Amino acid sequence: MSRAARLLDLLQVFRRYKRPVSGASLAEELGVSLRTIYRDIETLKSQGAAIDGEAGVGFVLKPGFMLPPLMFTEDEIEALVLGSRWVAEQADQPLGAAARNALTKIAAVLPDDLKAGLDESTLLVVPGPPLAAGESELPRIRDAIRRQRKLSISYADVNGACSERTIWPIALAFFDRARVVVSWCELRNDFRHFRADRIIGLTVQTAAYPQRRAVLMKQWQAREGAHLRTRPGD
């Protein structure tokens, strides 16, 4: 492995840790000596990486450090292309446009030989069916999730029966044939999964829900996460 590749790998490892990690752990993960890790950390610091810590205590990379001109493997480029193409075809229009814009920005900083791989990728995504009426609200739902806002929705179940719900949206799952809003439902006093195409009315409330989204996500993952892989929605 080249030294440049090793430095990039070290940065990627640092980004996975929010708390200080020991030099010994870094050395073991990257398969190099502890002396090499210390030398590489000093090199990254000289290039502008804000790495705090010291030997025997641990090191942590402060957020905000930007990578130099990007280097990707062929598999990584194909993964980026496939992912962006899937989002462009399967998500709502604003998110699809964001995926295309992100790929354009990545292409702008790639070397010419790697940039060609973006245009020449042979991995294709088949266009999905048009969004259902309720799914046109996906941008507002995503915004509510980011801002941790309650939603008032009119929701039709599988039999067409309609109910009024106040929910705390915490995640949005994309299936091939459905988009599912993972939420805490005040009516049921429990987690519920709502298909976006069955939402027939939606209002974003000004009030934030009382618990942090991260806490709710952990609770949902512990109780319901495995079921969502096979159950598109209530």
PDB file of C-alpha atoms in Angstrom:
ATOM      1  CA  MET A   1       0.000   0.000   0.000  1.00  0.00           C
ATOM      2  CA  SER A   2       1.304   3.452  -0.899  1.00  0.00           C
ATOM      3  CA  ARG A   3       1.825   6.040   1.821  1.00  0.00           C
ATOM      4  CA  ALA A   4      -0.840   8.326   0.294  1.00  0.00           C
ATOM      5  CA  ALA A   5      -3.372   5.486   0.372  1.00  0.00           C
ATOM      6  CA  ARG A   6      -2.425   4.687   3.955  1.00  0.00           C
ATOM      7  CA  LEU A   7      -2.978   8.310   5.014  1.00  0.00           C
ATOM      8  CA  LEU A   8      -6.427   8.302   3.411  1.00  0.00           C
ATOM      9  CA  ASP A   9      -7.258   5.036   5.168  1.00  0.00           C
ATOM     10  CA  LEU A  10      -6.142   6.532   8.469  1.00  0.00           C
ATOM     11  CA  LEU A  11      -8.451   9.499   7.927  1.00  0.00           C
ATOM     12  CA  GLN A  12     -11.355   7.167   7.197  1.00  0.00           C
ATOM     13  CA  VAL A  13     -10.663   5.232  10.394  1.00  0.00           C
ATOM     14  CA  PHE A  14     -10.551   8.474  12.394  1.00  0.00           C
ATOM     15  CA  ARG A  15     -13.943   9.527  11.000  1.00  0.00           C
ATOM     16  CA  ARG A  16     -15.555   6.421  12.516  1.00  0.00           C
ATOM     17  CA  TYR A  17     -14.502   7.413  16.030  1.00  0.00           C
ATOM     18  CA  LYS A  18     -16.174  10.212  17.947  1.00  0.00           C
ATOM     19  CA  ARG A  19     -14.003   9.602  21.009  1.00  0.00           C
ATOM     20  CA  PRO A  20     -10.211   9.356  21.284  1.00  0.00           C
ATOM     21  CA  VAL A  21      -8.765   6.102  19.929  1.00  0.00           C
ATOM     22  CA  SER A  22      -5.379   4.738  20.922  1.00  0.00           C
ATOM     23  CA  GLY A  23      -2.453   4.614  18.542  1.00  0.00           C
ATOM     24  CA  ALA A  24      -2.207   0.857  19.191  1.00  0.00           C
ATOM     25  CA  SER A  25      -5.809   0.346  18.019  1.00  0.00           C
ATOM     26  CA  LEU A  26      -5.142   2.375  14.881  1.00  0.00           C
ATOM     27  CA  ALA A  27      -1.974   0.411  14.171  1.00  0.00           C
ATOM     28  CA  GLU A  28      -3.775  -2.912  14.575  1.00  0.00           C
ATOM     29  CA  GLU A  29      -6.678  -1.889  12.335  1.00  0.00           C
ATOM     30  CA  LEU A  30      -4.394  -0.645   9.550  1.00  0.00           C
ATOM     31  CA  GLY A  31      -1.817  -3.412   9.911  1.00  0.00           C
ATOM     32  CA  VAL A  32       1.167  -1.115  10.483  1.00  0.00           C
ATOM     33  CA  SER A  33       3.544  -0.401  13.338  1.00  0.00           C
ATOM     34  CA  LEU A  34       2.775   2.017  16.143  1.00  0.00           C
ATOM     35  CA  ARG A  35       5.734   4.148  15.038  1.00  0.00           C
ATOM     36  CA  THR A  36       4.213   4.413  11.559  1.00  0.00           C
ATOM     37  CA  ILE A  37       0.888   5.547  13.022  1.00  0.00           C
ATOM     38  CA  TYR A  38       2.580   8.305  15.027  1.00  0.00           C
ATOM     39  CA  ARG A  39       4.513   9.432  11.961  1.00  0.00           C
ATOM     40  CA  ASP A  40       1.380   9.435   9.778  1.00  0.00           C
ATOM     41  CA  ILE A  41      -0.563  11.433  12.375  1.00  0.00           C
ATOM     42  CA  GLU A  42       2.143  14.096  12.333  1.00  0.00           C
ATOM     43  CA  THR A  43       1.996  14.171   8.525  1.00  0.00           C
ATOM     44  CA  LEU A  44      -1.777  14.664   8.573  1.00  0.00           C
ATOM     45  CA  LYS A  45      -1.402  17.445  11.113  1.00  0.00           C
ATOM     46  CA  SER A  46       1.099  19.192   8.854  1.00  0.00           C
ATOM     47  CA  GLN A  47      -1.478  19.023   6.036  1.00  0.00           C
ATOM     48  CA  GLY A  48      -4.120  20.753   8.150  1.00  0.00           C
ATOM     49  CA  ALA A  49      -5.931  17.903   9.876  1.00  0.00           C
ATOM     50  CA  ALA A  50      -7.039  18.950  13.377  1.00  0.00           C
ATOM     51  CA  ILE A  51      -6.032  15.860  15.337  1.00  0.00           C
ATOM     52  CA  ASP A  52      -6.031  16.209  19.099  1.00  0.00           C
ATOM     53  CA  GLY A  53      -4.397  13.859  21.573  1.00  0.00           C
ATOM     54  CA  GLU A  54      -1.076  12.277  22.401  1.00  0.00           C
ATOM     55  CA  ALA A  55       0.582   8.914  22.780  1.00  0.00           C
ATOM     56  CA  GLY A  56      -0.789   6.951  25.727  1.00  0.00           C
ATOM     57  CA  VAL A  57      -4.007   9.002  25.806  1.00  0.00           C
ATOM     58  CA  GLY A  58      -5.514   8.588  22.361  1.00  0.00           C
ATOM     59  CA  PHE A  59      -6.242  10.674  19.285  1.00  0.00           C
ATOM     60  CA  VAL A  60      -9.400  12.171  17.776  1.00  0.00           C
ATOM     61  CA  LEU A  61     -10.010  14.004  14.496  1.00  0.00           C
ATOM     62  CA  LYS A  62     -12.019  17.198  14.910  1.00  0.00           C
ATOM     63  CA  PRO A  63     -14.891  17.587  12.418  1.00  0.00           C
ATOM     64  CA  GLY A  64     -14.557  19.882   9.437  1.00  0.00           C
ATOM     65  CA  PHE A  65     -11.314  18.663   7.854  1.00  0.00           C
ATOM     66  CA  MET A  66     -11.716  18.420   4.085  1.00  0.00           C
ATOM     67  CA  LEU A  67      -9.959  15.750   2.098  1.00  0.00           C
ATOM     68  CA  PRO A  68      -7.566  16.799  -0.674  1.00  0.00           C
ATOM     69  CA  PRO A  69      -8.530  15.897  -4.282  1.00  0.00           C
ATOM     70  CA  LEU A  70     -10.411  12.641  -3.937  1.00  0.00           C
ATOM     71  CA  MET A  71      -9.014   9.237  -4.803  1.00  0.00           C
ATOM     72  CA  PHE A  72     -11.346   6.275  -5.202  1.00  0.00           C
ATOM     73  CA  THR A  73     -10.968   2.680  -6.282  1.00  0.00           C
ATOM     74  CA  GLU A  74     -12.955   1.472  -9.302  1.00  0.00           C
ATOM     75  CA  ASP A  75     -15.385  -0.345  -6.997  1.00  0.00           C
ATOM     76  CA  GLU A  76     -15.891   2.805  -4.915  1.00  0.00           C
ATOM     77  CA  ILE A  77     -16.643   4.842  -8.043  1.00  0.00           C
ATOM     78  CA  GLU A  78     -19.168   2.269  -9.241  1.00  0.00           C
ATOM     79  CA  ALA A  79     -20.782   2.291  -5.794  1.00  0.00           C
ATOM     80  CA  LEU A  80     -21.101   6.100  -5.943  1.00  0.00           C
ATOM     81  CA  VAL A  81     -22.565   6.005  -9.444  1.00  0.00           C
ATOM     82  CA  LEU A  82     -25.017   3.208  -8.656  1.00  0.00           C
ATOM     83  CA  GLY A  83     -26.143   4.851  -5.431  1.00  0.00           C
ATOM     84  CA  SER A  84     -26.654   8.270  -6.992  1.00  0.00           C
ATOM     85  CA  ARG A  85     -28.511   6.784  -9.954  1.00  0.00           C
ATOM     86  CA  TRP A  86     -30.796   4.829  -7.633  1.00  0.00           C
ATOM     87  CA  VAL A  87     -31.608   7.941  -5.602  1.00  0.00           C
ATOM     88  CA  ALA A  88     -32.167   9.963  -8.791  1.00  0.00           C
ATOM     89  CA  GLU A  89     -34.709   7.393 -10.030  1.00  0.00           C
ATOM     90  CA  GLN A  90     -36.356   6.187  -6.827  1.00  0.00           C
ATOM     91  CA  ALA A  91     -36.453   9.214  -4.504  1.00  0.00           C
ATOM     92  CA  ASP A  92     -38.390  12.457  -4.704  1.00  0.00           C
ATOM     93  CA  GLN A  93     -37.320  15.147  -7.170  1.00  0.00           C
ATOM     94  CA  PRO A  94     -35.309  17.368  -4.769  1.00  0.00           C
ATOM     95  CA  LEU A  95     -33.381  14.396  -3.357  1.00  0.00           C
ATOM     96  CA  GLY A  96     -32.776  13.034  -6.851  1.00  0.00           C
ATOM     97  CA  ALA A  97     -31.427  16.395  -7.991  1.00  0.00           C
ATOM     98  CA  ALA A  98     -29.174  16.513  -4.910  1.00  0.00           C
ATOM     99  CA  ALA A  99     -27.735  13.096  -5.814  1.00  0.00           C
ATOM    100  CA  ARG A 100     -26.905  14.245  -9.342  1.00  0.00           C
ATOM    101  CA  ASN A 101     -25.365  17.472  -8.026  1.00  0.00           C
ATOM    102  CA  ALA A 102     -23.246  15.577  -5.504  1.00  0.00           C
ATOM    103  CA  LEU A 103     -21.879  13.314  -8.226  1.00  0.00           C
ATOM    104  CA  THR A 104     -21.052  16.365 -10.349  1.00  0.00           C
ATOM    105  CA  LYS A 105     -19.110  17.901  -7.449  1.00  0.00           C
ATOM    106  CA  ILE A 106     -17.179  14.678  -6.910  1.00  0.00           C
ATOM    107  CA  ALA A 107     -16.362  14.487 -10.623  1.00  0.00           C
ATOM    108  CA  ALA A 108     -14.985  18.040 -10.516  1.00  0.00           C
ATOM    109  CA  VAL A 109     -12.158  17.042  -8.140  1.00  0.00           C
ATOM    110  CA  LEU A 110     -11.301  13.602  -9.534  1.00  0.00           C
ATOM    111  CA  PRO A 111      -8.255  13.005 -11.693  1.00  0.00           C
ATOM    112  CA  ASP A 112      -9.121  12.558 -15.384  1.00  0.00           C
ATOM    113  CA  ASP A 113      -8.569   8.794 -15.423  1.00  0.00           C
ATOM    114  CA  LEU A 114     -10.954   8.259 -12.514  1.00  0.00           C
ATOM    115  CA  LYS A 115     -13.448  10.833 -13.778  1.00  0.00           C
ATOM    116  CA  ALA A 116     -13.921   8.737 -16.909  1.00  0.00           C
ATOM    117  CA  GLY A 117     -15.180   5.909 -14.711  1.00  0.00           C
ATOM    118  CA  LEU A 118     -18.166   8.002 -13.643  1.00  0.00           C
ATOM    119  CA  ASP A 119     -19.406   8.385 -17.209  1.00  0.00           C
ATOM    120  CA  GLU A 120     -18.496   4.889 -18.341  1.00  0.00           C
ATOM    121  CA  SER A 121     -20.071   2.915 -15.498  1.00  0.00           C
ATOM    122  CA  THR A 122     -22.116  -0.033 -16.783  1.00  0.00           C
ATOM    123  CA  LEU A 123     -24.271  -0.319 -13.645  1.00  0.00           C
ATOM    124  CA  LEU A 124     -27.795   0.815 -14.500  1.00  0.00           C
ATOM    125  CA  VAL A 125     -30.910   1.531 -12.466  1.00  0.00           C
ATOM    126  CA  VAL A 126     -34.338   0.818 -13.954  1.00  0.00           C
ATOM    127  CA  PRO A 127     -36.748   3.765 -13.472  1.00  0.00           C
ATOM    128  CA  GLY A 128     -39.402   3.065 -10.862  1.00  0.00           C
ATOM    129  CA  PRO A 129     -43.126   3.836 -11.026  1.00  0.00           C
ATOM    130  CA  PRO A 130     -44.257   7.463 -10.624  1.00  0.00           C
ATOM    131  CA  LEU A 131     -44.603   8.694  -7.058  1.00  0.00           C
ATOM    132  CA  ALA A 132     -48.056   8.254  -5.551  1.00  0.00           C
ATOM    133  CA  ALA A 133     -49.932  11.342  -4.390  1.00  0.00           C
ATOM    134  CA  GLY A 134     -48.855  10.999  -0.752  1.00  0.00           C
ATOM    135  CA  GLU A 135     -45.240  10.521  -1.744  1.00  0.00           C
ATOM    136  CA  SER A 136     -45.128  14.030  -3.188  1.00  0.00           C
ATOM    137  CA  GLU A 137     -44.846  15.116   0.458  1.00  0.00           C
ATOM    138  CA  LEU A 138     -41.530  13.313   0.919  1.00  0.00           C
ATOM    139  CA  PRO A 139     -39.468  16.549   0.898  1.00  0.00           C
ATOM    140  CA  ARG A 140     -41.612  17.985   3.714  1.00  0.00           C
ATOM    141  CA  ILE A 141     -41.377  14.727   5.637  1.00  0.00           C
ATOM    142  CA  ARG A 142     -37.589  14.701   5.306  1.00  0.00           C
ATOM    143  CA  ASP A 143     -37.445  18.308   6.498  1.00  0.00           C
ATOM    144  CA  ALA A 144     -39.643  17.465   9.500  1.00  0.00           C
ATOM    145  CA  ILE A 145     -37.303  14.588  10.379  1.00  0.00           C
ATOM    146  CA  ARG A 146     -34.253  16.865  10.221  1.00  0.00           C
ATOM    147  CA  ARG A 147     -35.938  19.533  12.373  1.00  0.00           C
ATOM    148  CA  GLN A 148     -37.604  16.976  14.708  1.00  0.00           C
ATOM    149  CA  ARG A 149     -41.069  18.400  14.091  1.00  0.00           C
ATOM    150  CA  LYS A 150     -44.356  16.647  14.754  1.00  0.00           C
ATOM    151  CA  LEU A 151     -46.606  15.803  11.815  1.00  0.00           C
ATOM    152  CA  SER A 152     -50.384  15.770  11.754  1.00  0.00           C
ATOM    153  CA  ILE A 153     -51.476  13.280   9.099  1.00  0.00           C
ATOM    154  CA  SER A 154     -54.633  11.790   7.670  1.00  0.00           C
ATOM    155  CA  TYR A 155     -53.777   8.159   7.057  1.00  0.00           C
ATOM    156  CA  ALA A 156     -55.615   5.408   5.177  1.00  0.00           C
ATOM    157  CA  ASP A 157     -54.879   1.826   6.228  1.00  0.00           C
ATOM    158  CA  VAL A 158     -54.744  -1.163   3.889  1.00  0.00           C
ATOM    159  CA  ASN A 159     -58.556  -1.391   3.924  1.00  0.00           C
ATOM    160  CA  GLY A 160     -59.029   2.296   3.153  1.00  0.00           C
ATOM    161  CA  ALA A 161     -60.188   3.273   6.658  1.00  0.00           C
ATOM    162  CA  CYS A 162     -58.917   6.774   7.479  1.00  0.00           C
ATOM    163  CA  SER A 163     -57.618   8.001  10.825  1.00  0.00           C
ATOM    164  CA  GLU A 164     -56.076  11.212  12.109  1.00  0.00           C
ATOM    165  CA  ARG A 165     -52.653  10.797  13.652  1.00  0.00           C
ATOM    166  CA  THR A 166     -50.012  12.949  15.298  1.00  0.00           C
ATOM    167  CA  ILE A 167     -46.637  11.355  14.717  1.00  0.00           C
ATOM    168  CA  TRP A 168     -42.982  12.030  15.488  1.00  0.00           C
ATOM    169  CA  PRO A 169     -41.110  11.088  12.295  1.00  0.00           C
ATOM    170  CA  ILE A 170     -37.613   9.745  12.917  1.00  0.00           C
ATOM    171  CA  ALA A 171     -36.607   7.981   9.673  1.00  0.00           C
ATOM    172  CA  LEU A 172     -37.649   7.356   6.084  1.00  0.00           C
ATOM    173  CA  ALA A 173     -37.158   3.885   4.572  1.00  0.00           C
ATOM    174  CA  PHE A 174     -37.049   3.368   0.789  1.00  0.00           C
ATOM    175  CA  PHE A 175     -38.411   0.051  -0.482  1.00  0.00           C
ATOM    176  CA  ASP A 176     -38.702  -0.813  -4.182  1.00  0.00           C
ATOM    177  CA  ARG A 177     -42.482  -0.277  -4.133  1.00  0.00           C
ATOM    178  CA  ALA A 178     -43.069   1.818  -1.033  1.00  0.00           C
ATOM    179  CA  ARG A 179     -41.644   4.619   1.080  1.00  0.00           C
ATOM    180  CA  VAL A 180     -42.172   4.143   4.806  1.00  0.00           C
ATOM    181  CA  VAL A 181     -42.099   6.812   7.529  1.00  0.00           C
ATOM    182  CA  VAL A 182     -40.787   5.381  10.799  1.00  0.00           C
ATOM    183  CA  SER A 183     -42.501   7.285  13.610  1.00  0.00           C
ATOM    184  CA  TRP A 184     -43.719   7.396  17.159  1.00  0.00           C
ATOM    185  CA  CYS A 185     -47.513   7.543  17.011  1.00  0.00           C
ATOM    186  CA  GLU A 186     -49.266   9.503  19.753  1.00  0.00           C
ATOM    187  CA  LEU A 187     -52.559   7.680  19.087  1.00  0.00           C
ATOM    188  CA  ARG A 188     -51.027   4.224  19.596  1.00  0.00           C
ATOM    189  CA  ASN A 189     -48.413   5.393  22.111  1.00  0.00           C
ATOM    190  CA  ASP A 190     -45.891   3.245  20.278  1.00  0.00           C
ATOM    191  CA  PHE A 191     -43.705   3.080  17.194  1.00  0.00           C
ATOM    192  CA  ARG A 192     -45.541   2.681  13.897  1.00  0.00           C
ATOM    193  CA  HIS A 193     -44.589   2.519  10.210  1.00  0.00           C
ATOM    194  CA  PHE A 194     -46.642   4.642   7.806  1.00  0.00           C
ATOM    195  CA  ARG A 195     -46.565   4.149   4.048  1.00  0.00           C
ATOM    196  CA  ALA A 196     -46.111   7.540   2.406  1.00  0.00           C
ATOM    197  CA  ASP A 197     -48.520   6.645  -0.413  1.00  0.00           C
ATOM    198  CA  ARG A 198     -51.333   6.222   2.139  1.00  0.00           C
ATOM    199  CA  ILE A 199     -50.860   9.677   3.667  1.00  0.00           C
ATOM    200  CA  ILE A 200     -53.751  11.704   2.231  1.00  0.00           C
ATOM    201  CA  GLY A 201     -53.147  14.880   4.220  1.00  0.00           C
ATOM    202  CA  LEU A 202     -50.165  16.294   6.065  1.00  0.00           C
ATOM    203  CA  THR A 203     -49.391  19.325   8.235  1.00  0.00           C
ATOM    204  CA  VAL A 204     -46.006  20.090   9.774  1.00  0.00           C
ATOM    205  CA  GLN A 205     -46.457  21.369  13.308  1.00  0.00           C
ATOM    206  CA  THR A 206     -44.358  24.191  14.705  1.00  0.00           C
ATOM    207  CA  ALA A 207     -43.693  22.204  17.875  1.00  0.00           C
ATOM    208  CA  ALA A 208     -40.721  19.884  18.100  1.00  0.00           C
ATOM    209  CA  TYR A 209     -41.367  16.481  19.577  1.00  0.00           C
ATOM    210  CA  PRO A 210     -40.210  16.131  23.184  1.00  0.00           C
ATOM    211  CA  GLN A 211     -37.530  13.451  22.787  1.00  0.00           C
ATOM    212  CA  ARG A 212     -34.314  13.594  20.786  1.00  0.00           C
ATOM    213  CA  ARG A 213     -34.496  11.793  17.451  1.00  0.00           C
ATOM    214  CA  ALA A 214     -31.270   9.899  18.157  1.00  0.00           C
ATOM    215  CA  VAL A 215     -32.768   8.458  21.353  1.00  0.00           C
ATOM    216  CA  LEU A 216     -35.960   7.446  19.554  1.00  0.00           C
ATOM    217  CA  MET A 217     -33.947   5.821  16.777  1.00  0.00           C
ATOM    218  CA  LYS A 218     -32.044   3.661  19.261  1.00  0.00           C
ATOM    219  CA  GLN A 219     -35.290   2.625  20.950  1.00  0.00           C
ATOM    220  CA  TRP A 220     -36.886   1.768  17.602  1.00  0.00           C
ATOM    221  CA  GLN A 221     -33.838  -0.152  16.384  1.00  0.00           C
ATOM    222  CA  ALA A 222     -33.847  -2.209  19.559  1.00  0.00           C
ATOM    223  CA  ARG A 223     -37.544  -3.087  19.249  1.00  0.00           C
ATOM    224  CA  GLU A 224     -38.662  -2.824  15.657  1.00  0.00           C
ATOM    225  CA  GLY A 225     -35.686  -2.468  13.329  1.00  0.00           C
ATOM    226  CA  ALA A 226     -35.513  -6.083  12.217  1.00  0.00           C
ATOM    227  CA  HIS A 227     -39.234  -6.212  11.295  1.00  0.00           C
ATOM    228  CA  LEU A 228     -39.030  -3.299   8.852  1.00  0.00           C
ATOM    229  CA  ARG A 229     -36.941  -5.411   6.468  1.00  0.00           C
ATOM    230  CA  THR A 230     -40.009  -7.547   5.755  1.00  0.00           C
ATOM    231  CA  ARG A 231     -42.943  -5.269   6.647  1.00  0.00           C
ATOM    232  CA  PRO A 232     -43.386  -2.273   4.319  1.00  0.00           C
ATOM    233  CA  GLY A 233     -45.922  -0.508   6.540  1.00  0.00           C
ATOM    234  CA  ASP A 234     -48.954  -0.748   8.816  1.00  0.00           C
TER     235      ASP A 234
END
